Coordinates of C-alpha atoms in Angstrom, one line a residue:
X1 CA -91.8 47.5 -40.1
X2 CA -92.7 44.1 -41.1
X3 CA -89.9 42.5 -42.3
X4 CA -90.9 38.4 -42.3
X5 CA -94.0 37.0 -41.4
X6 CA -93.3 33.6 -42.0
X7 CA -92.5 33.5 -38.5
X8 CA -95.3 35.9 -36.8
X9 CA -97.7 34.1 -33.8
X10 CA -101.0 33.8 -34.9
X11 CA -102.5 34.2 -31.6
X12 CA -110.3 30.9 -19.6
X13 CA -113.7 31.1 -18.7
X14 CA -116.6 33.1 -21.3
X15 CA -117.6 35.9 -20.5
X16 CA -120.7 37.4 -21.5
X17 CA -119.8 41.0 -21.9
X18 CA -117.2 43.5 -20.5
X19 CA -118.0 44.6 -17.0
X20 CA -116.3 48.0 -16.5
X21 CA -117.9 48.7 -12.9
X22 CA -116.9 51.8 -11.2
X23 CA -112.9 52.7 -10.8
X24 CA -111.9 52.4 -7.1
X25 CA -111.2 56.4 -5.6
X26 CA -107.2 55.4 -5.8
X27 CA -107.2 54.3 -9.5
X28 CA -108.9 57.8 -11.5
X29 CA -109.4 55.3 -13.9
X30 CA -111.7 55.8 -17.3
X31 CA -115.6 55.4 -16.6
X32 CA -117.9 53.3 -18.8
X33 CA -119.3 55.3 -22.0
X34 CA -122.2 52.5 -22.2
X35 CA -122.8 48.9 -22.3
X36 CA -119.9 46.8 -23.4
X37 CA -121.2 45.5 -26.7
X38 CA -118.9 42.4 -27.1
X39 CA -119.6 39.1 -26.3
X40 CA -115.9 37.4 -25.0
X41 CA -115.7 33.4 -25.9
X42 CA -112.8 31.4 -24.2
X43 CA -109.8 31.1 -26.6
X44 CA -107.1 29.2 -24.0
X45 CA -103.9 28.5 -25.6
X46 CA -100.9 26.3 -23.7
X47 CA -99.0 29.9 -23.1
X48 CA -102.4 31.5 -21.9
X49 CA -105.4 29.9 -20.6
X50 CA -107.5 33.1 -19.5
X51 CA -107.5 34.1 -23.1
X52 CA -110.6 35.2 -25.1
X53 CA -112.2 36.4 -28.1
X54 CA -114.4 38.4 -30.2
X55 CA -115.6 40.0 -32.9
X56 CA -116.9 43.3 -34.0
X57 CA -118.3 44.7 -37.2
X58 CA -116.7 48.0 -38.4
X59 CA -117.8 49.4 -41.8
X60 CA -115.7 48.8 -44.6
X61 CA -115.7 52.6 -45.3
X62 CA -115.9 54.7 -42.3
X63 CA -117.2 57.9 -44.7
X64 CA -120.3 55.6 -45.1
X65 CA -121.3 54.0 -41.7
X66 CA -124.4 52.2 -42.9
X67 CA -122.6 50.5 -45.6
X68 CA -121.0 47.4 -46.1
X69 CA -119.2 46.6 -42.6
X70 CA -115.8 43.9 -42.2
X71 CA -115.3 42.1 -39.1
X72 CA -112.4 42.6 -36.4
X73 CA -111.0 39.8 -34.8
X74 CA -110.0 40.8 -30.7
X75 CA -109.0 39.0 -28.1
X76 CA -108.1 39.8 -24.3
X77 CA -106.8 39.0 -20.6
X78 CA -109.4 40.2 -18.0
X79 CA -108.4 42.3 -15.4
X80 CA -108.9 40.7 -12.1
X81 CA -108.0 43.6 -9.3
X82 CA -110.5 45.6 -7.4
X83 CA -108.9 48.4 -9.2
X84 CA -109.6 48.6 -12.7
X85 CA -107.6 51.0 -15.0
X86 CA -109.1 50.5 -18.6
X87 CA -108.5 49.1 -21.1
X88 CA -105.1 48.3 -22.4
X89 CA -104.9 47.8 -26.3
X90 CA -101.5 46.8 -27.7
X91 CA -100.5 46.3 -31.0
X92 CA -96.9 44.3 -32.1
X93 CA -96.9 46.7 -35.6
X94 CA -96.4 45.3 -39.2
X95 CA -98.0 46.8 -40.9
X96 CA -99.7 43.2 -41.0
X97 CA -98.6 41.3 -37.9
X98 CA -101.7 39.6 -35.7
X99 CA -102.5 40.9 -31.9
X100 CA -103.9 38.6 -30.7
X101 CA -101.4 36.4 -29.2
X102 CA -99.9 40.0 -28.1
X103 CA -102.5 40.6 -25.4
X104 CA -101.2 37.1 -24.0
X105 CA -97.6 37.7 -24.0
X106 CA -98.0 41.6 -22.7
X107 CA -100.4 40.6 -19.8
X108 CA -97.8 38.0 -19.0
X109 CA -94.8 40.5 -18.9
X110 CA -96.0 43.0 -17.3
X111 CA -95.8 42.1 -12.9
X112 CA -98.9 40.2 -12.1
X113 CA -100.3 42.8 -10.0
X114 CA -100.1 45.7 -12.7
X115 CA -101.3 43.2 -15.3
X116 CA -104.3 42.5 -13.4
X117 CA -105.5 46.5 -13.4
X118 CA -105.6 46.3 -17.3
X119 CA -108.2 44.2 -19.5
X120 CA -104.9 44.0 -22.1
X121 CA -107.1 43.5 -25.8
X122 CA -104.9 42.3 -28.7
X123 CA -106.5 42.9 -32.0
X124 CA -106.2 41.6 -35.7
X125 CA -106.3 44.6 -37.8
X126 CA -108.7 45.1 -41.0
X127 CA -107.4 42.7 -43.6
X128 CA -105.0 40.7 -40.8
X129 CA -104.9 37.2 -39.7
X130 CA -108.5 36.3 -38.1
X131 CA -110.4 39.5 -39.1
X132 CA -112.5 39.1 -42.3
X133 CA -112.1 39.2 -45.0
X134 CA -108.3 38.7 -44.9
X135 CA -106.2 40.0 -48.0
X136 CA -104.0 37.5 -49.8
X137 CA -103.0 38.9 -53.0
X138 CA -100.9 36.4 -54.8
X139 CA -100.3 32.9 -52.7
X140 CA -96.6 31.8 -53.3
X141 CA -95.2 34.6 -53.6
X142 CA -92.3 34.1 -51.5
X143 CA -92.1 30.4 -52.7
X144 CA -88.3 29.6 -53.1
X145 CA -85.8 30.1 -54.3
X146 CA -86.6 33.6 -55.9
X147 CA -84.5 35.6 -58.4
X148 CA -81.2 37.3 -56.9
X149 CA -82.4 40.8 -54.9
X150 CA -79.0 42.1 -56.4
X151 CA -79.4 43.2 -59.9
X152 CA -76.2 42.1 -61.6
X153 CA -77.8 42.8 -65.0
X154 CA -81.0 44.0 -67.0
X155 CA -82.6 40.3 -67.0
X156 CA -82.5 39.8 -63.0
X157 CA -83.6 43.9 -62.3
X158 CA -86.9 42.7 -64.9
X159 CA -87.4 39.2 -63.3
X160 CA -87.9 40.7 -59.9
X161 CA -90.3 44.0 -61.0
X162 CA -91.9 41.8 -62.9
X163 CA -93.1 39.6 -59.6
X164 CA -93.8 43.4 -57.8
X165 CA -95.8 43.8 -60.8
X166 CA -97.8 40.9 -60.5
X167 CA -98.3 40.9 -56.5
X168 CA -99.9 44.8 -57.1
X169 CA -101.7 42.9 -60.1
X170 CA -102.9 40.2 -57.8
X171 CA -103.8 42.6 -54.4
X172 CA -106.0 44.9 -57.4
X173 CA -108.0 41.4 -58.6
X174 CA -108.2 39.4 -55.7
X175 CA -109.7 42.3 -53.3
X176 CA -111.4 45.5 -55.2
X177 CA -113.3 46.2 -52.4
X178 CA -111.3 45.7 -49.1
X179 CA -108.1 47.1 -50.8
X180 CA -108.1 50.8 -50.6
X181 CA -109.5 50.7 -46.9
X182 CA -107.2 49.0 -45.5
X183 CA -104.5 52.1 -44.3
X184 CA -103.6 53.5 -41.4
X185 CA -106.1 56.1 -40.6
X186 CA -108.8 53.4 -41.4
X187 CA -107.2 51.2 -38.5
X188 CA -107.2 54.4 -36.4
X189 CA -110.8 55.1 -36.5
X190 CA -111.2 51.0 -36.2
X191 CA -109.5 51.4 -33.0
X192 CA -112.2 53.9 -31.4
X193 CA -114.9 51.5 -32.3
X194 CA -113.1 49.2 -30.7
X195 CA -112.7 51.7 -27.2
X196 CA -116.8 52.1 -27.6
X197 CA -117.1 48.9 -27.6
X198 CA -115.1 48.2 -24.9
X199 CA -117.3 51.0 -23.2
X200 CA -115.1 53.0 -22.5
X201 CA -114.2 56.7 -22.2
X202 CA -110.4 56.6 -22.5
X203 CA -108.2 54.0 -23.6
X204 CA -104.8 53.0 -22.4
X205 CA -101.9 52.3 -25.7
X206 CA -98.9 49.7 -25.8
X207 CA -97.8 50.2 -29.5
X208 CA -94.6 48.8 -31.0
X209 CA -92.6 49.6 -33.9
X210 CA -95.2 50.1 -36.8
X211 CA -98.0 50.6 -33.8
X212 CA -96.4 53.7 -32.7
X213 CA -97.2 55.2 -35.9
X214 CA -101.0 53.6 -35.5
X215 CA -101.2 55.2 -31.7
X216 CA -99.9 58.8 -33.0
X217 CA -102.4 58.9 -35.7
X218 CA -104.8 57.3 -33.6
X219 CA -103.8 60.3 -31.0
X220 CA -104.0 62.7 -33.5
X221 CA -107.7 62.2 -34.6
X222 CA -108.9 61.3 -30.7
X223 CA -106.7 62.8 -28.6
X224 CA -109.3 63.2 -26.0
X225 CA -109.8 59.4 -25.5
X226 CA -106.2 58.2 -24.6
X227 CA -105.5 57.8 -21.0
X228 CA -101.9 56.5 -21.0
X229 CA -99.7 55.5 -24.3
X230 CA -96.5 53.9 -24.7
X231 CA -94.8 54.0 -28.1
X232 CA -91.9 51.6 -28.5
X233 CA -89.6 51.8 -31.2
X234 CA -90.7 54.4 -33.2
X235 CA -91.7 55.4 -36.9
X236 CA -90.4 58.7 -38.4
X237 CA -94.0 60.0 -39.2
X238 CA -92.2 62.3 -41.4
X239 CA -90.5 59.4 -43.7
X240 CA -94.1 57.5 -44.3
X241 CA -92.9 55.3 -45.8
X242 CA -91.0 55.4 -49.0
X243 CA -88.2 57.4 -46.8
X244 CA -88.4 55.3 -43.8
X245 CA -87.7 52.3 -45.9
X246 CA -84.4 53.4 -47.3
X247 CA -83.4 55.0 -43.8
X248 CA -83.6 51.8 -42.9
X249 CA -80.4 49.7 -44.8
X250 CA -77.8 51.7 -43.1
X251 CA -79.1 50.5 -40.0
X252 CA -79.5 46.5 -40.9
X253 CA -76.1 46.8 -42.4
X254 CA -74.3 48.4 -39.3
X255 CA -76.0 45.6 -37.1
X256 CA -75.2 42.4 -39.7
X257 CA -71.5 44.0 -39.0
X258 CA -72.2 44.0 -35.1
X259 CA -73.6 40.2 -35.7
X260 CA -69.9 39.7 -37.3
X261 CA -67.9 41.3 -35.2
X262 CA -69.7 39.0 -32.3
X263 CA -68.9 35.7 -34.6
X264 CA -65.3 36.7 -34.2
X265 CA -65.3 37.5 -30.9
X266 CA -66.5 33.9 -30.4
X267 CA -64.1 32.6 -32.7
X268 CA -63.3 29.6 -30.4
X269 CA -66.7 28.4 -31.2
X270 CA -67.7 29.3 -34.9
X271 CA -64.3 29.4 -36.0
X272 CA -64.8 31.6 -38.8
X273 CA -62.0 33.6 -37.7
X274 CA -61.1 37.3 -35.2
X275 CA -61.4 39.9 -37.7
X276 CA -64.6 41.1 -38.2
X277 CA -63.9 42.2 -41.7
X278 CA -62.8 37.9 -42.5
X279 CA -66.0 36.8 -41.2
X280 CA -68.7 39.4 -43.1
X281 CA -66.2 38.4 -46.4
X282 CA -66.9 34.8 -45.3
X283 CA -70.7 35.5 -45.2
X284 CA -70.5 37.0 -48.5
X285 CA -68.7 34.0 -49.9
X286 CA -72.0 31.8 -48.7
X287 CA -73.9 34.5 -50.4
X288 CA -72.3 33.9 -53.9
X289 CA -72.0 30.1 -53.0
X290 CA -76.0 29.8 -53.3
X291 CA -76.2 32.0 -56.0
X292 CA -74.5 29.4 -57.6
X293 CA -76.3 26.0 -55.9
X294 CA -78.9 27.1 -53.8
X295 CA -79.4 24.9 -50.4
X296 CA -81.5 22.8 -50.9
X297 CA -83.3 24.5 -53.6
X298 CA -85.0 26.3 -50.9
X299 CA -82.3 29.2 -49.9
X300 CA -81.0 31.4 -53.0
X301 CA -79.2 34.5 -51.7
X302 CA -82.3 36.5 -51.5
X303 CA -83.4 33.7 -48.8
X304 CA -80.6 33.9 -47.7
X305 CA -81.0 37.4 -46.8
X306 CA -84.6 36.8 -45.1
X307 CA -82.7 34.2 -42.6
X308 CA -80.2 36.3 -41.5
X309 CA -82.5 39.9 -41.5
X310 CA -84.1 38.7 -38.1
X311 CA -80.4 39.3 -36.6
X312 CA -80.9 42.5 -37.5
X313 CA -83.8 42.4 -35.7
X314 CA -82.8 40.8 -32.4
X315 CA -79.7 39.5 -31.3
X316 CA -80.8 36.8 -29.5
X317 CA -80.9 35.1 -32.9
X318 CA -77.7 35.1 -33.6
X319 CA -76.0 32.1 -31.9
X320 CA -78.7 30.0 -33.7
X321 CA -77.6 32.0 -37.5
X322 CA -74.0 31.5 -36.6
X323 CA -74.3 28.0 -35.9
X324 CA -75.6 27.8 -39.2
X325 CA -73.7 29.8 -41.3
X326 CA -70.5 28.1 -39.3
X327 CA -71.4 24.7 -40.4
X328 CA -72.3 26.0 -44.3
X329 CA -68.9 28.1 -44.3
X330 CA -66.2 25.3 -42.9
X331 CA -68.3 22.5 -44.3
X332 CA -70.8 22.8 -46.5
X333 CA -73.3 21.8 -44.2
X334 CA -76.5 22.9 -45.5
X335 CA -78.8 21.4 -42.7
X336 CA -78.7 23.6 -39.8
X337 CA -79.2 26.7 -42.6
X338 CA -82.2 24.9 -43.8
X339 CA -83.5 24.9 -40.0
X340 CA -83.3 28.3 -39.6
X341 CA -84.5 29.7 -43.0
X342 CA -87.4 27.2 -42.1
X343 CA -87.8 28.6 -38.4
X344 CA -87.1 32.4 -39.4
X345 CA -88.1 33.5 -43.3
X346 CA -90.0 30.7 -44.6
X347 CA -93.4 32.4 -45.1
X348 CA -96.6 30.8 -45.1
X349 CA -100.2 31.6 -45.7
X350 CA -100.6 33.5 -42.9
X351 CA -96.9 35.3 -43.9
X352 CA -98.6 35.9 -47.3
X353 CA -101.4 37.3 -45.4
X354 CA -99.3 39.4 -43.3
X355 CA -97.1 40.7 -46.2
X356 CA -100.3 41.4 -48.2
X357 CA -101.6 43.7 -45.6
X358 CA -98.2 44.9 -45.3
X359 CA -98.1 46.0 -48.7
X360 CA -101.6 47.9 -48.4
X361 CA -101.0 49.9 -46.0
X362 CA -97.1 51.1 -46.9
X363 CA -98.5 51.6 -50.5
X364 CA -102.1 53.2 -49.5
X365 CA -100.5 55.5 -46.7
X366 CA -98.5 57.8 -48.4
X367 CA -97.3 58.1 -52.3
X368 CA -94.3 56.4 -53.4
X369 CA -92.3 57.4 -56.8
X370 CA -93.8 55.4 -59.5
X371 CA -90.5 55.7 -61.7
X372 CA -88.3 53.3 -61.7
X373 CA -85.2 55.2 -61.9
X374 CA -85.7 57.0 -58.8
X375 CA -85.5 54.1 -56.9
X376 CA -82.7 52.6 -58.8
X377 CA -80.6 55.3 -58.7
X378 CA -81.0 56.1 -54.8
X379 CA -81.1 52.6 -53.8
X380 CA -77.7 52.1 -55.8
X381 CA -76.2 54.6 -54.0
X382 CA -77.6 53.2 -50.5
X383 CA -76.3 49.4 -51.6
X384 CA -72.5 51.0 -52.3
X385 CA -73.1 52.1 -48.3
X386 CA -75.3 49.0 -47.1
X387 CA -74.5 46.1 -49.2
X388 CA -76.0 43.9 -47.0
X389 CA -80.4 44.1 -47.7
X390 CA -80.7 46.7 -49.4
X391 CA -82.2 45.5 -52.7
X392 CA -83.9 42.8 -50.4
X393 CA -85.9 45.8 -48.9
X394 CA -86.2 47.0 -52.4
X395 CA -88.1 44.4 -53.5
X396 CA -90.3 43.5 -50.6
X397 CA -91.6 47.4 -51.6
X398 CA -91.3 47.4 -54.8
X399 CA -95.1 46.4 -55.5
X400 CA -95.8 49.8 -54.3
X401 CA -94.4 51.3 -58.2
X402 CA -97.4 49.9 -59.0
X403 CA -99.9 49.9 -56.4
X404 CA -103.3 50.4 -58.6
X405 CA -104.8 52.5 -55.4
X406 CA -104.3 56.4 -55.1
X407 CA -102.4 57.3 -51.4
X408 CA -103.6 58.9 -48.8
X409 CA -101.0 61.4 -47.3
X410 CA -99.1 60.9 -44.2
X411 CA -101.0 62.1 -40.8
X412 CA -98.9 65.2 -39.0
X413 CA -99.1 63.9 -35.8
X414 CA -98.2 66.9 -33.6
X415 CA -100.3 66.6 -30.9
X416 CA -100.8 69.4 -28.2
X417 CA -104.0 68.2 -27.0
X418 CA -102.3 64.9 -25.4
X419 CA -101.8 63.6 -21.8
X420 CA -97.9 62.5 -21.1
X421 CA -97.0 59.7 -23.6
X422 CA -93.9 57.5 -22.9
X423 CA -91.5 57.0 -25.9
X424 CA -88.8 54.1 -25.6
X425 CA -86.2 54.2 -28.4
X426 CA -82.7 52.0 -28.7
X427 CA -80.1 54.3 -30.5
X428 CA -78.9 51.9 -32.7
X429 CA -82.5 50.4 -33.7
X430 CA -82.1 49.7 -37.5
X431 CA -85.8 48.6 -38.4
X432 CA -87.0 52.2 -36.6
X433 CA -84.0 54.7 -36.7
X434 CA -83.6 56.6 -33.4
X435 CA -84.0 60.1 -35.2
X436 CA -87.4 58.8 -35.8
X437 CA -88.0 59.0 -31.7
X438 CA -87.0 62.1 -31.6
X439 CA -89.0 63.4 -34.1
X440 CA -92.1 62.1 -32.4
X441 CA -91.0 63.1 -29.1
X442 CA -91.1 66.6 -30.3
X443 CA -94.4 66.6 -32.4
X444 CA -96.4 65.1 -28.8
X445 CA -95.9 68.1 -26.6
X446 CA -95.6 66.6 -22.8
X447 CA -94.0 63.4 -24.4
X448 CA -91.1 61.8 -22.3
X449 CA -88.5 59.8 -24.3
X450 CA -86.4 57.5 -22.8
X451 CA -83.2 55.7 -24.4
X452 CA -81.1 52.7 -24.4
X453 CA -78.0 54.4 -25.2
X454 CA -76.2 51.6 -28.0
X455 CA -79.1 49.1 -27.6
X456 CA -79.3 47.2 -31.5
X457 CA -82.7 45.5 -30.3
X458 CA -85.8 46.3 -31.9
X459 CA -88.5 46.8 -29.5
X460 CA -87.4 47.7 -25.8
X461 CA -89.7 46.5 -23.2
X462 CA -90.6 43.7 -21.9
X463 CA -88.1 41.9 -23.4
X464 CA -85.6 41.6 -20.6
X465 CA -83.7 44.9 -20.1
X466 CA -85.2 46.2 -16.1
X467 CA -85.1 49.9 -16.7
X468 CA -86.5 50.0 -19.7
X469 CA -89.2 47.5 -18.2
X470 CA -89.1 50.2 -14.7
X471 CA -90.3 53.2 -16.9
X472 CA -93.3 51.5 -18.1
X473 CA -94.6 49.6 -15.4
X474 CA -94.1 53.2 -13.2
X475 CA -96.1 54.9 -16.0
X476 CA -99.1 52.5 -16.6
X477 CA -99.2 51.9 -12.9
X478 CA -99.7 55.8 -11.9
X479 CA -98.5 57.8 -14.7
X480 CA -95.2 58.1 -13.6
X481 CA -92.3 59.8 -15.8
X482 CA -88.9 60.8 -15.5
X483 CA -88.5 64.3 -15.4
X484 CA -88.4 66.2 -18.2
X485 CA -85.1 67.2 -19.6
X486 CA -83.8 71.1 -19.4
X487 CA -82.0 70.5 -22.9
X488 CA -81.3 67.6 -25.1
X489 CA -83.1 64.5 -27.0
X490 CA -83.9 62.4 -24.4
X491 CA -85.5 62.7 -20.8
X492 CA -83.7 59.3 -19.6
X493 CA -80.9 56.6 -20.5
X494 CA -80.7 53.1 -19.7
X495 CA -77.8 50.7 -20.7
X496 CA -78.5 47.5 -23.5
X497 CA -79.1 44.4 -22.5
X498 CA -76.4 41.9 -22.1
X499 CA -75.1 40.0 -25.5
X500 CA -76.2 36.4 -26.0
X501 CA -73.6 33.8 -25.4
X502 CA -72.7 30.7 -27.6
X503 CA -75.3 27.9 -28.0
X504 CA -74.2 24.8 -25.5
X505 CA -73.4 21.4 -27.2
X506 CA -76.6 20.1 -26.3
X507 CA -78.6 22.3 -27.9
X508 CA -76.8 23.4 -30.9
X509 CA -78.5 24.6 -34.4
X510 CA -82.0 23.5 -32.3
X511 CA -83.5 27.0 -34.2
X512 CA -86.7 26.7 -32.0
X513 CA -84.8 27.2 -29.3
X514 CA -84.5 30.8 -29.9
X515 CA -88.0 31.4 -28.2
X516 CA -86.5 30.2 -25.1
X517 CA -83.1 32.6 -25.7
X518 CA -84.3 36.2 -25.4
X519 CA -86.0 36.2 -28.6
X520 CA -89.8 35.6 -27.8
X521 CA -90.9 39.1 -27.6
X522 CA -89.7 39.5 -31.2
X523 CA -91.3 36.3 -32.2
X524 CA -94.7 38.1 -31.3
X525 CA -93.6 41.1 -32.7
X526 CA -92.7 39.8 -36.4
X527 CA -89.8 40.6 -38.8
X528 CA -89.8 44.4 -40.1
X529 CA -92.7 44.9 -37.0

């Protein structure tokens, strides 16, 4: 789930128009429904020069086709082999984060030869980055520095429900129309105009994080039209969302720990000392140090917290936040935190776009509690667990106490009408707890899951680790799946990744760096995606 979009991606030739042709006799690929009704412009970026885009009008209400109709930004890499298996839409979750730069980044990570089976099509949901109208409810609202996410007393619990207040305020004034469409089931059915405007009969699903809870819902109302899907890093469909969000600090605060015990392993470098426990005391000393003086005046503690939450995340981050919370905590050297708060958590206008939509559809999905002492008492109890972003979370949800739209209710996603879906899961994933996978991997009869046993990354594939990367290209090549398990969870296992090593000298605190160590895939993805 979404968890910073201050540092989301916004995203040759023109085509006029899809060309499905006929599938070769080895492929069994999907037939044409009709006429592609798109009309593909060049959009080349530096990373991806066959890129292109379009547009198509959905309506704004799918209960009234002929009404008024919003506009879907999509973009995509051309297949280029003989064979042509479909369509492959992906989606990098959120709620709220942009595809379009996905389509790029999955078309380039998958081998060349698979990639060019697939037309890969990225898309901006309703309400998200280049699809009109875009929701901004309240510009600034993560301007810095913010009041303290802990609530030490009465004033600082009422300063930051006060700003929930106003962002619900601000979503309900700013965009009456778009607001109480933009959900999940809305982006569901978007997604099937979307295959018939591709023209085809079937599509083919790459869904992370938040997107695995799109493709199931997706599944659930179409299940006829998917070909192949792989979920990756999965949403408990039974926690939508309120649930899900407090399963959730447990998991950030067992992998801050893991980022500490790693410092100290790496003493020689950060020297912040060997004991695990000396160096998470050491963080929470810079904590209550900016609560004081924030850096800068740009990183309070609840900054603070958005800088180091992409750890959480992704562990290739962390040589670039323990440079900088070295040079704070022996020093007092503010610079290098600045860099990263700036390269990680700062948010923007597209972050305020992304949080926006974010907020719509966690609210709109499902119903919250809309007393404030329910959430105050079960979050105290989860911050004496999880100190370490628990209120953070908190707050980034709190506008939902308010949210001045009535919820849907979750989808049950139990699907027996499904071909074989794919289901990738870490076990130590905090933003998408593992018991989540499972859950899904029972509702989708046929389903195969497949584990990195003590994997802390969010998001599995393509992102480094070969047999996680083995089991997808097998199964979106020719359907291939492991077998399926006599008893147990899980069908497969693969080890994690390796650990990141120190920054070298030359490249120290360079936060932009990061792209380049192991982190890119998460930079497409998006914080809490």
């Amino acid at each position: 789930m979404n968890r910073r979009a201050g540092v989301l991606v916004a995203m040759g030739a023109t085509v006029a128009g899809l060309v499905t042709g006929l599938p070769s006799a080895a492929n069994a690929g999907p037939v044409a429904t009709r006429s592609a009704a798109l009309e593909w412009t060049g959009c080349a970026t530096e990373e991806h020069p066959r890129l292109e885009c379009a547009s198509l009008q959905v309506p704004l209400d799918h209960g009234d086709p002929q009404g008024t109709k919003i506009t879907l930004a999509l973009s995509r890499i051309r297949h280029t082999a003989r064979t042509f298996q479909g369509p492959l839409l992906v989606n990098p979750g959120g709620p709220g984060a942009s595809g379009l730069k996905t389509a790029g980044f999955v078309a380039a990570s998958l081998p060349a030869s698979l990639a060019a089976q697939y037309d890969v099509v990225g898309f901006d949901p309703r309400g998200v980055g280049r699809s009109r109208p875009a929701l901004d409810c309240r510009p600034g609202h993560f301007a810095p520095v913010r009041p303290d996410s802990l609530p030490r007393d009465r004033k600082a619990e009422l300063a930051n429900l006060a700003r929930a207040r106003s962002f619900a305020l601000g979503c309900a004034t700013r965009h009456p129309e778009l607001l109480p469409h933009v959900n999940t089931v809305s982006m569901a059915k978007d997604l099937d105009l979307i295959r018939e405007a591709l023209g085809a009969a079937r599509i083919n699903y790459l869904g992370y994080s938040y997107g695995t809870y799109l493709g199931a819902v997706y599944a659930k109302y179409f299940p006829g039209r998917v070909r192949r899907a792989v979920l990756d890093s999965v949403v408990d469909p039974d926690a939508v969302w309120y649930r899900a969000n407090l399963a959730q600090n447990q998991g950030f605060d067992a992998r801050h720990k893991a980022f500490a015990a790693w410092v100290a392993k790496h003493h020689t470098t950060y020297r912040l000392g060997s004991d695990p426990a000396r160096v998470e005391a050491a963080w929470y000393a810079m904590r209550a140090a900016l609560a004081e003086t924030p850096a800068g005046g740009e990183i309070g503690p609840a900054e603070l917290e958005d800088t180091f939450l992409p750890g959480g995340y992704h562990n290739g981050f962390w040589p670039y936040l323990a440079d900088a919370f070295s040079a704070f905590a022996r020093g007092r050297d503010t610079r290098p935190l600045l860099e990263v708060y700036r390269a990680f958590a700062a948010v923007d206008r597209e972050g305020d776009n992304a949080y926006s939509a974010y907020a719509a559809v966690q609210c709109g999905d499902a119903a919250w509690p809309r007393n404030w002492g329910t959430w105050r008492l079960a979050n105290q109890a989860s911050h004496a667990k999880a100190p370490f972003s628990t209120w953070n979370n908190v707050w980034y949800n709190a506008p939902c106490l308010f949210w001045p739209v009535a919820p849907l209710g979750p989808t049950d996603v139990t699907n027996d009408a499904l071909p074989p879906v794919l289901i990738l899961q870490a076990t130590d994933d905090a933003a998408t707890p593992y018991e989540g996978a499972v859950t899904v991997h029972r509702k989708l009869r046929g389903s195969r899951l497949v584990v990195e046993r003590g994997g802390g990354n969010h998001a599995t594939s393509l992102s480094g680790n070969a047999c996680m990367d083995r089991h997808v290209t097998d199964y979106l090549a020719t359907g291939k799946l492991p077998p399926a398990a006599p008893a147990g969870e899980a069908d497969a296992f693969c080890a994690p990744g390796k650990e990141p090593s120190p920054l070298r000298q030359d490249i120290r605190t360079g936060a932009p760096e990061a792209v380049r160590a192991g982190a890119a895939p998460y930079q497409i993805l998006g914080h809490r995606g």
